[in-house]
PDB file of C-alpha atoms in Angstrom:
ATOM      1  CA  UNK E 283     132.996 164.787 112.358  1.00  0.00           C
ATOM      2  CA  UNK E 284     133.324 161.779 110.754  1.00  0.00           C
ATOM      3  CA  UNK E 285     134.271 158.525 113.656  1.00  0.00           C
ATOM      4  CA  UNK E 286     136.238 155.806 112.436  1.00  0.00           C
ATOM      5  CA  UNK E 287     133.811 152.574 112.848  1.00  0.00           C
ATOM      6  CA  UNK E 288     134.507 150.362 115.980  1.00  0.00           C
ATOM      7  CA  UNK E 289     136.113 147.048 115.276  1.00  0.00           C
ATOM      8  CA  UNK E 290     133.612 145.274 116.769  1.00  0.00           C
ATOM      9  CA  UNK E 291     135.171 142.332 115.499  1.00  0.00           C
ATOM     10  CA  UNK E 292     136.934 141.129 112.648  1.00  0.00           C
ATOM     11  CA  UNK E 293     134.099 142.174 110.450  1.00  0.00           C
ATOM     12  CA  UNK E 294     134.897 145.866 110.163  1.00  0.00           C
ATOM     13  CA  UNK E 295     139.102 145.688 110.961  1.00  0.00           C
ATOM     14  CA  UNK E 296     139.371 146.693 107.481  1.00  0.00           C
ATOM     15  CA  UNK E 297     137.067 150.084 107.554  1.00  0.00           C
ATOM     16  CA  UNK E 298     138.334 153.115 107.761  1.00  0.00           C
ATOM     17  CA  UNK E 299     137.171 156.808 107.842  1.00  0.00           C
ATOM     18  CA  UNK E 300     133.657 155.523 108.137  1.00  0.00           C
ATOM     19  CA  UNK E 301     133.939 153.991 104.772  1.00  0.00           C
ATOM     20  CA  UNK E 302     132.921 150.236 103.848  1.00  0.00           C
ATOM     21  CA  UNK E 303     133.501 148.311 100.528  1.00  0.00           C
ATOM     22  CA  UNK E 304     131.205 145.518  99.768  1.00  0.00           C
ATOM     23  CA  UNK E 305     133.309 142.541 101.629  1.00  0.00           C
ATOM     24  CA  UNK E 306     132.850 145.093 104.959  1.00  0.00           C
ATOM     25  CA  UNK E 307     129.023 145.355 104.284  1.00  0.00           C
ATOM     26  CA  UNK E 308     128.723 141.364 103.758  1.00  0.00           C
ATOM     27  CA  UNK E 309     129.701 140.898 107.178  1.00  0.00           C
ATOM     28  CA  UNK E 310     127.346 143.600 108.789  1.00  0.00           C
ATOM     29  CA  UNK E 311     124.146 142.823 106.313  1.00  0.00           C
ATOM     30  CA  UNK E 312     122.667 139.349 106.602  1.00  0.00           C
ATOM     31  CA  UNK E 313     121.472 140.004 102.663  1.00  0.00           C
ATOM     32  CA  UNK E 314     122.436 138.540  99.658  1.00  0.00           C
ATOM     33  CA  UNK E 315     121.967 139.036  96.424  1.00  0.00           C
ATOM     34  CA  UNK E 316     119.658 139.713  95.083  1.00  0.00           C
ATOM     35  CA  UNK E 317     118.448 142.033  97.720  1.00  0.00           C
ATOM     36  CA  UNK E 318     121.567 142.824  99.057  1.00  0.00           C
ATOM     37  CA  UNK E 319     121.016 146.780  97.868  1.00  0.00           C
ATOM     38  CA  UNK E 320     124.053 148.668  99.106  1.00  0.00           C
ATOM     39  CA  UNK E 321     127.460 148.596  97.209  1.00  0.00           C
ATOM     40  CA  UNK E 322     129.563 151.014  99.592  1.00  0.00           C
ATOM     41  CA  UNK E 323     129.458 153.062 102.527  1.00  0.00           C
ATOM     42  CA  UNK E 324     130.871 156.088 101.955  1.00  0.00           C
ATOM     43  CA  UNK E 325     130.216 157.501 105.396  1.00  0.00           C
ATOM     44  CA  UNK E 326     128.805 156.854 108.688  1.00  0.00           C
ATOM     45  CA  UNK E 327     128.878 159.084 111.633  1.00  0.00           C
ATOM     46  CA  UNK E 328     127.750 156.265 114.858  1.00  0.00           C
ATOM     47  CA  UNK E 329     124.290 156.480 115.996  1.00  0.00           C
ATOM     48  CA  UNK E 330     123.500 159.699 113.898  1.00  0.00           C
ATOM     49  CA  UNK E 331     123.635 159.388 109.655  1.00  0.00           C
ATOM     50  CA  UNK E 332     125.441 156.984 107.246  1.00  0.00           C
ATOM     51  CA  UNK E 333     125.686 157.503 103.602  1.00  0.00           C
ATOM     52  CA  UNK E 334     125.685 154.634 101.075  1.00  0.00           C
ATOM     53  CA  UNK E 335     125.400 154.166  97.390  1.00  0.00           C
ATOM     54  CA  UNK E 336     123.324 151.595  94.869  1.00  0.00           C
ATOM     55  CA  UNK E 337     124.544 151.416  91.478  1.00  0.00           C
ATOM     56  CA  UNK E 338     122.081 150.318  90.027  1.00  0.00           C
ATOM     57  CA  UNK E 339     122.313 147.558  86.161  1.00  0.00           C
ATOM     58  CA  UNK E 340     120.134 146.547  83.642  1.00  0.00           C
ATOM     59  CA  UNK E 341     121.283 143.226  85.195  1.00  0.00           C
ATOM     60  CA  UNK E 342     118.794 143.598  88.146  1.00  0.00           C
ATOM     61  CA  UNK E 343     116.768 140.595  87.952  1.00  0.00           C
ATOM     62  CA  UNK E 344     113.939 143.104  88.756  1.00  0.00           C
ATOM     63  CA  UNK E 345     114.323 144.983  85.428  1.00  0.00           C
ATOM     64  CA  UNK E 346     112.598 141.650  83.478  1.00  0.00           C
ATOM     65  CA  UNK E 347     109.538 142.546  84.666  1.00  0.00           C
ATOM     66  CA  UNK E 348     109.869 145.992  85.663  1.00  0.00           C
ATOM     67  CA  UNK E 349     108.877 147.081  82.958  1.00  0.00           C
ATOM     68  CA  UNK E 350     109.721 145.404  79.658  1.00  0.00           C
ATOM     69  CA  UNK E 351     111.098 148.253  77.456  1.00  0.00           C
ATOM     70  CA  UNK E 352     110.972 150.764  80.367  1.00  0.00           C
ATOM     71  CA  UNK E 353     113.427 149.384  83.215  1.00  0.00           C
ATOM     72  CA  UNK E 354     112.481 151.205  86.235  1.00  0.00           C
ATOM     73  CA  UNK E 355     113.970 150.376  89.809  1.00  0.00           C
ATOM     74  CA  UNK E 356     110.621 149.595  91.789  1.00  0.00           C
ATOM     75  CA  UNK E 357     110.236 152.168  94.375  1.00  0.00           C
ATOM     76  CA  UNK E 358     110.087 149.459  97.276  1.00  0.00           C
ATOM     77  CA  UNK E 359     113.021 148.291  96.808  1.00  0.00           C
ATOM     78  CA  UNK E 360     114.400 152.016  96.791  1.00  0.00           C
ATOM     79  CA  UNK E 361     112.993 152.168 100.272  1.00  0.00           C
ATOM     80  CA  UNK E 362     114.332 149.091 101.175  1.00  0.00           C
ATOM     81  CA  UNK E 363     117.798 150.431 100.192  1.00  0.00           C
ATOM     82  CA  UNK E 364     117.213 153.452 102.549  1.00  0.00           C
ATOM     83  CA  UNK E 365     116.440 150.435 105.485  1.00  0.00           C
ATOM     84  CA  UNK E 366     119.554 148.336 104.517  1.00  0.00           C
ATOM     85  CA  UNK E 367     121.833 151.810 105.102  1.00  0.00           C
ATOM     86  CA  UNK E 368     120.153 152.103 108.285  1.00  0.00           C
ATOM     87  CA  UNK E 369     120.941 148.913 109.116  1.00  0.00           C
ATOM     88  CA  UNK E 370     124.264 149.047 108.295  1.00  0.00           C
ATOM     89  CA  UNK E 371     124.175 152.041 110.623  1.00  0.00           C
ATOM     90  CA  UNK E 372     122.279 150.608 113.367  1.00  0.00           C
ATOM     91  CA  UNK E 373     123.908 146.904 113.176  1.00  0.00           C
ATOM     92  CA  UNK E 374     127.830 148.137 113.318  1.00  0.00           C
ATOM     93  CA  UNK E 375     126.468 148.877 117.281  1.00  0.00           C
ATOM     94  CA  UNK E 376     125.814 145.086 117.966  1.00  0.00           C
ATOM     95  CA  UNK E 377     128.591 143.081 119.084  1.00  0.00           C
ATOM     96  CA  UNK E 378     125.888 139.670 118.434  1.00  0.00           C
ATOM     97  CA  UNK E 379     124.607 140.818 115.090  1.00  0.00           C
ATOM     98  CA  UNK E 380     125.084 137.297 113.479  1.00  0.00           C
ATOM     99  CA  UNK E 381     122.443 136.110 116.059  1.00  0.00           C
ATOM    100  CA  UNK E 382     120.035 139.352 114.986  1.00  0.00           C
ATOM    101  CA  UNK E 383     117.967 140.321 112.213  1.00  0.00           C
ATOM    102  CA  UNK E 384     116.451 143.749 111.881  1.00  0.00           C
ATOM    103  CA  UNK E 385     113.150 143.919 110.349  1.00  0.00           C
ATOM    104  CA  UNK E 386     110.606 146.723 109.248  1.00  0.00           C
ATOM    105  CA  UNK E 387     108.188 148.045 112.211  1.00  0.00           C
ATOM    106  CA  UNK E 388     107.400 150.702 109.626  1.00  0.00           C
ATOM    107  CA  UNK E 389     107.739 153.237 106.461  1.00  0.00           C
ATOM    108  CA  UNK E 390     105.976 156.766 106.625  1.00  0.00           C
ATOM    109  CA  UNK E 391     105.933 159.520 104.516  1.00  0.00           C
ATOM    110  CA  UNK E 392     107.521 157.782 101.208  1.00  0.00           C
ATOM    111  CA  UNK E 393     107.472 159.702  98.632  1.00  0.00           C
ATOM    112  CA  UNK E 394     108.710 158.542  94.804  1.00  0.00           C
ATOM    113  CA  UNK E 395     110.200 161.567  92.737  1.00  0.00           C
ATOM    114  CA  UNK E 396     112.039 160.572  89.619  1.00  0.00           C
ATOM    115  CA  UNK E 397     112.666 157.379  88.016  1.00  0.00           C
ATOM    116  CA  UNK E 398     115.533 155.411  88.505  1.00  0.00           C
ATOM    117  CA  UNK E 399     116.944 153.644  85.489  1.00  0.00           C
ATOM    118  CA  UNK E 400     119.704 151.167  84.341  1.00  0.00           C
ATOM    119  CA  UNK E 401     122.904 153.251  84.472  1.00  0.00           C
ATOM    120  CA  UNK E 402     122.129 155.661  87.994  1.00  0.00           C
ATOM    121  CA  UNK E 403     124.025 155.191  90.726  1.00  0.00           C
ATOM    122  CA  UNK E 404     121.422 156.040  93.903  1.00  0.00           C
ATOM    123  CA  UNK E 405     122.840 158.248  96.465  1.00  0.00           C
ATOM    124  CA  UNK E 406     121.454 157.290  99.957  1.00  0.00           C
ATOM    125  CA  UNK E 407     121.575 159.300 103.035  1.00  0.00           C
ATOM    126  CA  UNK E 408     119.827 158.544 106.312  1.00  0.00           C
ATOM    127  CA  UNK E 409     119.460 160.403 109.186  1.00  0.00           C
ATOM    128  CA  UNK E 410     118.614 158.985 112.340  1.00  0.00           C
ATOM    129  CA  UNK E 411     115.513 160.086 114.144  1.00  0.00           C
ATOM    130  CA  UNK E 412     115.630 158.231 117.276  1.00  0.00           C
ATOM    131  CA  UNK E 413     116.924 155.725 118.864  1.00  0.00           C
ATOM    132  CA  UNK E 414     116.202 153.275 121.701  1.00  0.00           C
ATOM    133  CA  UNK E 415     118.068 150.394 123.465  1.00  0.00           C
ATOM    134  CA  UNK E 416     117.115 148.259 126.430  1.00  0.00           C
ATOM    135  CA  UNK E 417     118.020 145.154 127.301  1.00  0.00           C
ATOM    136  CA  UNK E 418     117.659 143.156 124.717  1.00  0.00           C
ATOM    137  CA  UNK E 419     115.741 145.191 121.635  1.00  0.00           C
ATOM    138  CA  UNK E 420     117.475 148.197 119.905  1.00  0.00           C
ATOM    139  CA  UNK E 421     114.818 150.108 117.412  1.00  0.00           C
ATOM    140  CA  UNK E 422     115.304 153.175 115.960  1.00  0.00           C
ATOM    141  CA  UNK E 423     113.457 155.526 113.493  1.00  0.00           C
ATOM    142  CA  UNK E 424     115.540 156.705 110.615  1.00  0.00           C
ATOM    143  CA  UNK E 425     114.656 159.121 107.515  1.00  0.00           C
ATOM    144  CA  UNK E 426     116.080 158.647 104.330  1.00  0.00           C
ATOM    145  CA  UNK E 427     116.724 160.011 101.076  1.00  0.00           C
ATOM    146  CA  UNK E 428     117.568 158.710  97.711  1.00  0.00           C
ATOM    147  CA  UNK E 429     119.904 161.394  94.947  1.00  0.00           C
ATOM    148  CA  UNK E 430     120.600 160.462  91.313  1.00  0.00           C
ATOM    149  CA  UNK E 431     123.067 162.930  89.892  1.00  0.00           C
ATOM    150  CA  UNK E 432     122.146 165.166  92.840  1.00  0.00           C
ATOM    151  CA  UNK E 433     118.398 165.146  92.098  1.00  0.00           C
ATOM    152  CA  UNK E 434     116.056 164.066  94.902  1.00  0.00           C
ATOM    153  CA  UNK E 435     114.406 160.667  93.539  1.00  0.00           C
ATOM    154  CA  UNK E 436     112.906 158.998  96.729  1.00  0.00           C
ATOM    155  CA  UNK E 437     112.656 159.633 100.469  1.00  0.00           C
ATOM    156  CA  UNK E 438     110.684 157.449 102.882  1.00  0.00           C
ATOM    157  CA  UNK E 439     111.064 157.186 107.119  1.00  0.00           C
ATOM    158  CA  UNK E 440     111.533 153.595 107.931  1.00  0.00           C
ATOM    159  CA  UNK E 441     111.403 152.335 111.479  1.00  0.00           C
ATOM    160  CA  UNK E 442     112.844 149.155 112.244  1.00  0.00           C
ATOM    161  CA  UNK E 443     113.729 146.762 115.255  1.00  0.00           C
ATOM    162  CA  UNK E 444     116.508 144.512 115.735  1.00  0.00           C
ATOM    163  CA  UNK E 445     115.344 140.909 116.993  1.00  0.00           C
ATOM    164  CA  UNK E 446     117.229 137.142 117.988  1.00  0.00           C
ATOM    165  CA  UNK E 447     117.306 135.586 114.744  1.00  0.00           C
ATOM    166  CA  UNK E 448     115.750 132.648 116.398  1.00  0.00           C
ATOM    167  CA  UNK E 449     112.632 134.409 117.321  1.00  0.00           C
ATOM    168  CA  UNK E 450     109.428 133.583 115.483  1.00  0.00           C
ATOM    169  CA  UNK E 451     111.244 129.560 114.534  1.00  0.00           C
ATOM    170  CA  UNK E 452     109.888 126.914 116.467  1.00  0.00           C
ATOM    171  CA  UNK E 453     111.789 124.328 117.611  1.00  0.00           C
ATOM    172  CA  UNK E 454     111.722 121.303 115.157  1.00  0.00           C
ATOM    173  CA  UNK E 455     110.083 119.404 117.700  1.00  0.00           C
ATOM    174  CA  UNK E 456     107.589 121.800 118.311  1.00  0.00           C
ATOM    175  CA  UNK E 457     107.294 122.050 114.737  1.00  0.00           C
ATOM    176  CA  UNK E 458     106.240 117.788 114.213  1.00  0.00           C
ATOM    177  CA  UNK E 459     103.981 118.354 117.038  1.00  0.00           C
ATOM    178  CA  UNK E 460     101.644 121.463 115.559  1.00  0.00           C
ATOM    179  CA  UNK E 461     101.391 119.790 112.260  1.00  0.00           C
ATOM    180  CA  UNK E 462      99.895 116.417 113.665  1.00  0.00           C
TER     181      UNK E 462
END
């Protein structure tokens, strides 16, 4: 069964049916383009799978170089894709997500199928694997896979940890002082 998302706050009042549009997914994802690389959600069951889909334009500003006369989406940021859908999962669970960032602890098993090309719209379902909260530090391990017209292109595990958003800064003080 499909669970309505939790208004957690304002952010996701609008969703409905598990679904997000882009304005939802701006205020779970801290991305922007142009690696913000989820358009919708068009399902997500809490703490267990969320599907999301990429459509993916010759506008990319990756297709310049990616290959000249043979645009092909680069299969990193396919996986990425699969990482921002678990995000999207994992984040609508954090009431604080504006003061957290969720970053890679790891990718296993990726595998690259297919090509994906101007035009395809990427399919992206991820499972969740596991799952972990304590105070303060939620990581999870999620599997995901990537469809074009129902074909398998991509599928990669990604494991990833959310963290304060100020971890890892210094303060600016502390920042005059090291360089001296």
């Amino acid at each position: 069964m499909i669970e309505s998302i939790p208004p957690v706050n304002e952010a996701l009042s609008g969703a409905s049916k598990g679904a997000l549009d882009i304005h939802d997914i701006l205020k779970i994802l801290p991305h922007r383009y142009p690696l913000l690389l989820i358009d919708r959600v068009l399902e997500l069951k809490r703490k267990e799978s969320i599907v999301a889909i990429k459509n993916v334009t010759i506008n990319e500003p990756f297709f310049n170089g990616h290959f000249p006369g043979l645009p092909i989406m680069p299969g990193v940021l396919i996986v990425e894709a699969i990482a921002q859908a678990g995000g999207a999962l994992l984040l609508t669970e954090v009431e604080d997500r504006n003061d957290k960032v969720m970053v890679f602890t790891g990718i296993e098993r990726a595998k690259f199928r297919r090509p994906v090309s101007p035009g395809d719209q990427l399919r992206i379902e991820v499972e969740v694997k596991g799952w972990r909260a304590i105070p303060r530090m939620i990581a999870a391990k999620m599997h995901g896979v990537a469809f074009v017209a129902g074909k398998r292109v991509a599928e990669a595990t990604v494991s990833c940890q959310l963290i304060d958003s100020s971890r890892g800064r210094g303060d600016s003080a502390d920042d005059g002082a090291a360089a001296e």
